[in-house]
Amino acid sequence: MLIFEEMQSRGHEQLTVLHHASSGLRAVVAVHSTVLGPAIAGCRLRPYDEERALRDALAMSESITLKAALAGLNYGGGACILTLPENGAEEGHLREALFRSLGRQVRGLGDRVVLTEDAGVTGQDIAFVAQETHSVLGMNTDTPTVTAYGVYRGLKAAARTVLGSESLRGVRVAVLGVGSLGAALCGHLHREGARLTIADSRPGRAQTLAEELNERVTVVPAGELLDAPCDVLSPCGFGHSIKQADVERLQCRMIAGGEHHPLSRRGEQAVKEAGIAYVPDYAINAAGLIAVATGISAEAAAERVYQTVSQVCALAQQNGKPIHSVARRLAERRIELIGSLARPL
């Protein structure tokens, strides 16, 4: 990957690599935009090779820029990708050292970056970071649960336009990835009477969830879920779940889920050509970010997602444009307009 070329093409401002041998810290911090305010950087911890860590940091930070803009927040977009240390960082003191080391090094970035939790990172981890820097948010927010409820409400808003009804009873939803966010989303969908097909890279996790939900749930291998006939495909994994070459396999009418950047820009074009509606991640999975940034309740944050998705879908329908194109343009337009204002004295 040509890093500067990739940064220029996406409009990134900064990419920083952090390392501290004793604590096992190896992290990439990407700042996509600070036009609207400090870059909120979701902190993600999982096994990564170096190139995937860089790619995910760049893609995720761009997504959060668009998400914050579309949600009306005065924040920009960032990402902090930590590669899992060889020691696993599970024992208490090791984990404390890892995240305090992160906080100490991020302090050097000043007020440009604000860290919050993402996959593999907990509120307690962010509390460790907060011992070294004030640039944190979300220590007391159950972000995956809030995000899942927002995705559920956003799905209902999109279904009214794409499927003809807001009701999800009897609607076939295929969920790829049933970690904390995906499992919570399945719970909401199941209670409304949706018919679920689920898969996870850890097959036992999907089977356990199916047993808990008890009915109207089919478990398939993760590699087969994209072939499942469904009305809605809901990716809830770690990103890039749907490759451009996979689009011809899809048997859905709509893609909408909790995952950051499930599609590349070329993938977005491919689903458009296939006649599949795509509700982008930065429109539908914003409830957790909204709650973290504003302190409002999960219900209020999810309602804001519902209103945003409703507006985007209505404009797309009125103008004959793809949903994802309208969402991106609305977000970019706000950044352009606010960015054009004179700096306050």
CSV table of C-alpha atoms in Angstrom, one decimal:
chain,number,residue,atom,x,y,z
A,1,MET,CA,0.0,0.0,0.0
A,2,LEU,CA,1.3,3.5,-0.9
A,3,ILE,CA,0.4,5.3,2.3
A,4,PHE,CA,0.7,8.9,1.2
A,5,GLU,CA,-1.3,8.2,-2.0
A,6,GLU,CA,-4.0,6.5,0.0
A,7,MET,CA,-4.1,9.4,2.5
A,8,GLN,CA,-4.3,11.9,-0.3
A,9,SER,CA,-7.1,10.1,-2.1
A,10,ARG,CA,-9.2,9.9,1.1
A,11,GLY,CA,-8.3,13.4,2.4
A,12,HIS,CA,-6.6,12.4,5.6
A,13,GLU,CA,-4.7,14.9,7.7
A,14,GLN,CA,-2.5,12.7,9.9
A,15,LEU,CA,-1.3,9.1,10.4
A,16,THR,CA,0.7,8.3,13.6
A,17,VAL,CA,2.4,5.0,14.6
A,18,LEU,CA,2.8,4.4,18.3
A,19,HIS,CA,5.1,1.8,19.9
A,20,HIS,CA,6.1,0.9,23.5
A,21,ALA,CA,7.9,-2.4,23.9
A,22,SER,CA,7.4,-3.0,27.6
A,23,SER,CA,3.6,-2.7,27.5
A,24,GLY,CA,3.2,-4.3,24.1
A,25,LEU,CA,1.7,-1.2,22.6
A,26,ARG,CA,1.7,-1.2,18.8
A,27,ALA,CA,-1.0,1.2,17.4
A,28,VAL,CA,-1.9,3.2,14.4
A,29,VAL,CA,-3.8,6.5,15.0
A,30,ALA,CA,-5.4,8.0,11.9
A,31,VAL,CA,-6.9,11.5,11.8
A,32,HIS,CA,-9.1,12.0,8.8
A,33,SER,CA,-10.6,15.4,9.5
A,34,THR,CA,-10.7,18.0,12.2
A,35,VAL,CA,-12.7,20.5,10.2
A,36,LEU,CA,-15.8,20.2,12.5
A,37,GLY,CA,-13.8,19.6,15.7
A,38,PRO,CA,-11.5,17.1,17.4
A,39,ALA,CA,-11.3,13.7,15.7
A,40,ILE,CA,-13.2,11.1,17.7
A,41,ALA,CA,-11.1,7.9,17.3
A,42,GLY,CA,-12.7,4.6,18.0
A,43,CYS,CA,-10.2,2.4,19.8
A,44,ARG,CA,-10.1,-1.2,18.4
A,45,LEU,CA,-8.0,-4.1,19.8
A,46,ARG,CA,-7.7,-7.4,17.9
A,47,PRO,CA,-5.1,-9.5,16.0
A,48,TYR,CA,-3.9,-7.4,13.0
A,49,ASP,CA,-1.0,-7.6,10.6
A,50,GLU,CA,0.5,-4.2,9.9
A,51,GLU,CA,-1.1,-3.5,6.5
A,52,ARG,CA,-4.6,-4.4,7.7
A,53,ALA,CA,-4.1,-2.2,10.7
A,54,LEU,CA,-3.2,0.7,8.4
A,55,ARG,CA,-6.0,0.1,6.0
A,56,ASP,CA,-8.6,-0.2,8.8
A,57,ALA,CA,-7.4,2.9,10.5
A,58,LEU,CA,-7.7,4.9,7.3
A,59,ALA,CA,-11.1,3.5,6.3
A,60,MET,CA,-12.6,3.7,9.8
A,61,SER,CA,-11.5,7.3,10.4
A,62,GLU,CA,-13.0,8.4,7.2
A,63,SER,CA,-16.3,6.7,8.1
A,64,ILE,CA,-16.4,8.4,11.5
A,65,THR,CA,-15.8,11.8,9.9
A,66,LEU,CA,-18.9,11.2,7.7
A,67,LYS,CA,-20.8,9.8,10.7
A,68,ALA,CA,-20.2,12.7,12.9
A,69,ALA,CA,-21.0,15.2,10.2
A,70,LEU,CA,-24.3,13.5,9.2
A,71,ALA,CA,-25.3,13.2,12.9
A,72,GLY,CA,-24.8,17.0,13.4
A,73,LEU,CA,-21.9,16.5,15.8
A,74,ASN,CA,-19.0,19.0,16.2
A,75,TYR,CA,-16.4,16.4,15.9
A,76,GLY,CA,-14.2,15.0,13.1
A,77,GLY,CA,-13.2,11.5,12.4
A,78,GLY,CA,-10.3,9.4,13.7
A,79,ALA,CA,-9.4,5.8,14.5
A,80,CYS,CA,-7.0,4.0,16.8
A,81,ILE,CA,-6.1,0.5,15.8
A,82,LEU,CA,-4.1,-1.6,18.4
A,83,THR,CA,-2.6,-4.9,17.4
A,84,LEU,CA,-3.1,-7.5,20.0
A,85,PRO,CA,0.1,-8.0,22.0
A,86,GLU,CA,1.7,-11.4,22.2
A,87,ASN,CA,0.9,-11.6,25.9
A,88,GLY,CA,-2.8,-11.2,24.9
A,89,ALA,CA,-3.3,-8.2,27.3
A,90,GLU,CA,-5.8,-10.2,29.4
A,91,GLU,CA,-4.2,-10.1,32.8
A,92,GLY,CA,-5.2,-6.9,34.7
A,93,HIS,CA,-1.8,-5.2,35.1
A,94,LEU,CA,-0.8,-6.0,31.5
A,95,ARG,CA,-4.0,-4.4,30.2
A,96,GLU,CA,-3.7,-1.4,32.4
A,97,ALA,CA,-0.1,-0.9,31.2
A,98,LEU,CA,-1.2,-1.2,27.5
A,99,PHE,CA,-3.9,1.4,27.7
A,100,ARG,CA,-2.1,3.8,30.0
A,101,SER,CA,0.8,3.7,27.6
A,102,LEU,CA,-1.7,4.5,24.8
A,103,GLY,CA,-3.0,7.4,26.8
A,104,ARG,CA,0.4,8.8,27.5
A,105,GLN,CA,1.5,8.7,23.9
A,106,VAL,CA,-1.8,10.1,22.6
A,107,ARG,CA,-1.4,13.0,24.9
A,108,GLY,CA,1.3,14.2,22.6
A,109,LEU,CA,-1.3,14.7,19.9
A,110,GLY,CA,-2.9,17.5,21.9
A,111,ASP,CA,-6.6,18.1,21.5
A,112,ARG,CA,-6.7,16.8,17.9
A,113,VAL,CA,-7.8,13.3,19.0
A,114,VAL,CA,-10.4,12.0,21.4
A,115,LEU,CA,-10.4,8.3,22.2
A,116,THR,CA,-13.5,6.2,22.7
A,117,GLU,CA,-14.2,2.4,22.7
A,118,ASP,CA,-14.7,0.2,19.7
A,119,ALA,CA,-14.4,-3.6,19.1
A,120,GLY,CA,-12.3,-5.4,21.7
A,121,VAL,CA,-12.0,-2.3,24.0
A,122,THR,CA,-14.1,-1.7,27.1
A,123,GLY,CA,-15.1,1.3,29.1
A,124,GLN,CA,-12.6,0.2,31.7
A,125,ASP,CA,-9.8,0.3,29.1
A,126,ILE,CA,-10.8,3.9,28.3
A,127,ALA,CA,-10.7,4.7,32.0
A,128,PHE,CA,-7.1,3.5,32.0
A,129,VAL,CA,-6.4,5.8,29.0
A,130,ALA,CA,-8.1,8.7,31.0
A,131,GLN,CA,-5.5,8.4,33.7
A,132,GLU,CA,-3.0,9.7,31.2
A,133,THR,CA,-5.0,12.1,29.1
A,134,HIS,CA,-8.2,14.0,29.3
A,135,SER,CA,-9.0,13.3,25.6
A,136,VAL,CA,-11.4,10.5,26.1
A,137,LEU,CA,-15.2,9.9,25.8
A,138,GLY,CA,-17.6,7.1,26.5
A,139,MET,CA,-16.3,5.5,29.7
A,140,ASN,CA,-19.8,5.0,31.0
A,141,THR,CA,-21.6,4.2,27.8
A,142,ASP,CA,-22.4,0.7,26.7
A,143,THR,CA,-21.5,1.6,23.1
A,144,PRO,CA,-22.3,-1.7,21.3
A,145,THR,CA,-25.7,-2.0,22.9
A,146,VAL,CA,-26.6,1.6,22.1
A,147,THR,CA,-25.3,1.2,18.5
A,148,ALA,CA,-27.3,-2.0,18.0
A,149,TYR,CA,-30.5,-0.3,19.0
A,150,GLY,CA,-29.8,2.6,16.6
A,151,VAL,CA,-29.1,0.1,13.8
A,152,TYR,CA,-32.5,-1.6,14.5
A,153,ARG,CA,-34.3,1.8,14.4
A,154,GLY,CA,-32.4,2.8,11.3
A,155,LEU,CA,-33.4,-0.5,9.6
A,156,LYS,CA,-37.0,0.2,10.3
A,157,ALA,CA,-36.7,3.7,8.7
A,158,ALA,CA,-34.9,2.3,5.6
A,159,ALA,CA,-37.4,-0.6,5.3
A,160,ARG,CA,-40.2,1.9,4.9
A,161,THR,CA,-38.6,3.1,1.7
A,162,VAL,CA,-36.8,0.0,0.4
A,163,LEU,CA,-39.2,-2.8,1.4
A,164,GLY,CA,-42.5,-0.8,1.5
A,165,SER,CA,-43.2,-1.1,5.2
A,166,GLU,CA,-41.5,-0.2,8.4
A,167,SER,CA,-42.6,-3.5,10.0
A,168,LEU,CA,-39.8,-6.1,10.1
A,169,ARG,CA,-42.2,-9.0,11.1
A,170,GLY,CA,-41.5,-11.8,8.7
A,171,VAL,CA,-38.7,-9.9,7.0
A,172,ARG,CA,-35.6,-12.1,6.2
A,173,VAL,CA,-32.5,-10.6,7.8
A,174,ALA,CA,-29.1,-12.2,7.3
A,175,VAL,CA,-26.6,-11.0,10.1
A,176,LEU,CA,-22.9,-11.6,9.6
A,177,GLY,CA,-21.1,-11.3,12.9
A,178,VAL,CA,-22.9,-11.9,16.2
A,179,GLY,CA,-20.5,-10.4,18.7
A,180,SER,CA,-21.9,-7.9,21.2
A,181,LEU,CA,-23.4,-5.6,18.6
A,182,GLY,CA,-24.6,-8.2,16.2
A,183,ALA,CA,-26.2,-10.3,19.0
A,184,ALA,CA,-28.0,-7.3,20.4
A,185,LEU,CA,-29.3,-6.4,17.0
A,186,CYS,CA,-30.6,-9.9,16.5
A,187,GLY,CA,-32.4,-9.7,19.8
A,188,HIS,CA,-34.3,-6.6,18.6
A,189,LEU,CA,-35.1,-8.1,15.3
A,190,HIS,CA,-36.2,-11.4,16.8
A,191,ARG,CA,-38.6,-9.7,19.2
A,192,GLU,CA,-40.3,-8.0,16.3
A,193,GLY,CA,-40.7,-11.3,14.4
A,194,ALA,CA,-38.0,-11.1,11.8
A,195,ARG,CA,-36.7,-14.4,10.3
A,196,LEU,CA,-32.9,-14.5,11.0
A,197,THR,CA,-30.0,-16.2,9.2
A,198,ILE,CA,-26.9,-15.7,11.2
A,199,ALA,CA,-23.2,-16.5,10.9
A,200,ASP,CA,-20.0,-15.7,12.8
A,201,SER,CA,-16.3,-16.5,12.3
A,202,ARG,CA,-16.7,-18.3,15.6
A,203,PRO,CA,-19.4,-20.8,14.8
A,204,GLY,CA,-20.1,-21.6,18.4
A,205,ARG,CA,-21.1,-18.1,19.1
A,206,ALA,CA,-23.7,-18.1,16.4
A,207,GLN,CA,-25.0,-21.5,17.6
A,208,THR,CA,-25.3,-20.3,21.2
A,209,LEU,CA,-27.3,-17.2,20.1
A,210,ALA,CA,-29.6,-19.3,18.0
A,211,GLU,CA,-30.3,-21.5,21.0
A,212,GLU,CA,-31.0,-18.5,23.1
A,213,LEU,CA,-33.5,-17.0,20.6
A,214,ASN,CA,-35.0,-20.5,20.2
A,215,GLU,CA,-37.0,-20.0,16.9
A,216,ARG,CA,-37.0,-18.4,13.5
A,217,VAL,CA,-33.2,-18.5,13.4
A,218,THR,CA,-31.0,-20.4,11.0
A,219,VAL,CA,-27.2,-20.8,11.5
A,220,VAL,CA,-24.9,-21.1,8.5
A,221,PRO,CA,-21.1,-21.1,8.1
A,222,ALA,CA,-19.7,-17.6,7.8
A,223,GLY,CA,-18.4,-18.3,4.3
A,224,GLU,CA,-21.9,-19.1,3.1
A,225,LEU,CA,-23.9,-16.2,4.6
A,226,LEU,CA,-23.5,-13.9,1.6
A,227,ASP,CA,-25.3,-16.6,-0.5
A,228,ALA,CA,-28.3,-16.6,1.8
A,229,PRO,CA,-31.6,-15.4,0.2
A,230,CYS,CA,-32.8,-12.5,2.3
A,231,ASP,CA,-34.5,-9.1,2.2
A,232,VAL,CA,-31.8,-7.4,4.3
A,233,LEU,CA,-28.1,-8.3,4.6
A,234,SER,CA,-26.7,-6.8,7.9
A,235,PRO,CA,-22.9,-7.0,8.2
A,236,CYS,CA,-21.8,-6.5,11.8
A,237,GLY,CA,-18.2,-7.6,11.7
A,238,PHE,CA,-14.9,-5.8,11.7
A,239,GLY,CA,-15.0,-4.2,8.2
A,240,HIS,CA,-14.6,-5.1,4.6
A,241,SER,CA,-17.0,-8.0,4.9
A,242,ILE,CA,-18.4,-7.6,1.4
A,243,LYS,CA,-15.7,-7.7,-1.3
A,244,GLN,CA,-16.5,-6.3,-4.8
A,245,ALA,CA,-16.3,-9.8,-6.2
A,246,ASP,CA,-18.9,-11.0,-3.7
A,247,VAL,CA,-21.6,-8.7,-4.9
A,248,GLU,CA,-22.7,-11.1,-7.6
A,249,ARG,CA,-23.4,-13.6,-4.9
A,250,LEU,CA,-25.8,-11.4,-2.9
A,251,GLN,CA,-29.5,-12.3,-2.9
A,252,CYS,CA,-30.8,-9.3,-0.8
A,253,ARG,CA,-32.7,-6.1,-1.5
A,254,MET,CA,-30.9,-4.0,1.0
A,255,ILE,CA,-27.5,-3.8,2.9
A,256,ALA,CA,-27.6,-2.2,6.3
A,257,GLY,CA,-25.7,-3.1,9.4
A,258,GLY,CA,-23.5,-2.1,12.3
A,259,GLU,CA,-20.1,-2.7,10.7
A,260,HIS,CA,-17.7,0.1,9.8
A,261,HIS,CA,-17.0,0.3,6.0
A,262,PRO,CA,-18.4,-3.1,4.9
A,263,LEU,CA,-18.0,-2.0,1.3
A,264,SER,CA,-15.2,-0.2,-0.6
A,265,ARG,CA,-16.1,2.6,-2.9
A,266,ARG,CA,-15.9,0.2,-5.8
A,267,GLY,CA,-18.1,-2.2,-3.9
A,268,GLU,CA,-20.7,0.6,-3.4
A,269,GLN,CA,-20.7,1.1,-7.2
A,270,ALA,CA,-21.1,-2.7,-7.7
A,271,VAL,CA,-24.2,-2.9,-5.4
A,272,LYS,CA,-25.7,0.1,-7.1
A,273,GLU,CA,-25.4,-1.6,-10.5
A,274,ALA,CA,-26.9,-4.8,-9.0
A,275,GLY,CA,-29.9,-2.8,-7.9
A,276,ILE,CA,-29.3,-3.3,-4.1
A,277,ALA,CA,-30.0,-0.4,-1.8
A,278,TYR,CA,-27.1,0.3,0.6
A,279,VAL,CA,-27.6,2.3,3.8
A,280,PRO,CA,-24.1,3.2,4.7
A,281,ASP,CA,-22.6,2.5,8.1
A,282,TYR,CA,-22.0,6.2,8.9
A,283,ALA,CA,-25.8,6.8,8.6
A,284,ILE,CA,-27.1,3.8,10.4
A,285,ASN,CA,-24.6,2.9,13.1
A,286,ALA,CA,-24.2,6.3,14.6
A,287,ALA,CA,-26.2,5.9,17.9
A,288,GLY,CA,-23.2,4.9,20.0
A,289,LEU,CA,-21.2,7.8,18.8
A,290,ILE,CA,-24.1,10.2,19.3
A,291,ALA,CA,-24.6,9.0,22.9
A,292,VAL,CA,-20.9,9.2,23.7
A,293,ALA,CA,-20.5,12.7,22.3
A,294,THR,CA,-23.7,14.2,23.7
A,295,GLY,CA,-24.5,12.2,26.8
A,296,ILE,CA,-28.1,11.6,25.7
A,297,SER,CA,-30.0,8.3,26.3
A,298,ALA,CA,-29.8,5.3,24.0
A,299,GLU,CA,-33.4,5.9,23.0
A,300,ALA,CA,-32.8,9.5,22.1
A,301,ALA,CA,-29.6,8.6,20.2
A,302,ALA,CA,-31.4,5.9,18.3
A,303,GLU,CA,-34.3,8.3,17.5
A,304,ARG,CA,-31.7,10.6,15.9
A,305,VAL,CA,-30.5,7.7,13.7
A,306,TYR,CA,-34.1,7.0,12.7
A,307,GLN,CA,-34.7,10.6,11.7
A,308,THR,CA,-31.4,10.7,9.8
A,309,VAL,CA,-32.0,7.5,7.8
A,310,SER,CA,-35.6,8.6,7.1
A,311,GLN,CA,-34.4,11.9,5.7
A,312,VAL,CA,-31.6,10.3,3.6
A,313,CYS,CA,-34.0,7.7,2.2
A,314,ALA,CA,-36.7,10.3,1.4
A,315,LEU,CA,-34.2,12.5,-0.4
A,316,ALA,CA,-32.8,9.5,-2.3
A,317,GLN,CA,-36.3,8.5,-3.4
A,318,GLN,CA,-37.3,12.0,-4.4
A,319,ASN,CA,-34.2,12.6,-6.5
A,320,GLY,CA,-33.8,9.1,-7.9
A,321,LYS,CA,-30.3,8.7,-6.3
A,322,PRO,CA,-28.7,5.8,-4.4
A,323,ILE,CA,-29.2,6.1,-0.6
A,324,HIS,CA,-25.4,5.9,0.0
A,325,SER,CA,-24.7,8.7,-2.4
A,326,VAL,CA,-27.2,11.0,-0.8
A,327,ALA,CA,-25.9,10.2,2.7
A,328,ARG,CA,-22.3,10.9,1.7
A,329,ARG,CA,-23.2,14.2,-0.1
A,330,LEU,CA,-25.2,15.4,3.0
A,331,ALA,CA,-22.2,14.7,5.2
A,332,GLU,CA,-19.7,16.3,2.9
A,333,ARG,CA,-21.9,19.3,2.4
A,334,ARG,CA,-22.0,20.0,6.1
A,335,ILE,CA,-18.3,19.7,6.4
A,336,GLU,CA,-17.9,22.2,3.4
A,337,LEU,CA,-20.3,24.7,4.9
A,338,ILE,CA,-19.1,24.7,8.5
A,339,GLY,CA,-15.5,24.6,7.3
A,340,SER,CA,-16.1,27.7,5.3
A,341,LEU,CA,-17.0,29.7,8.4
A,342,ALA,CA,-14.5,32.1,9.8
A,343,ARG,CA,-12.6,30.8,12.9
A,344,PRO,CA,-14.1,32.2,16.1
A,345,LEU,CA,-12.0,34.9,17.8
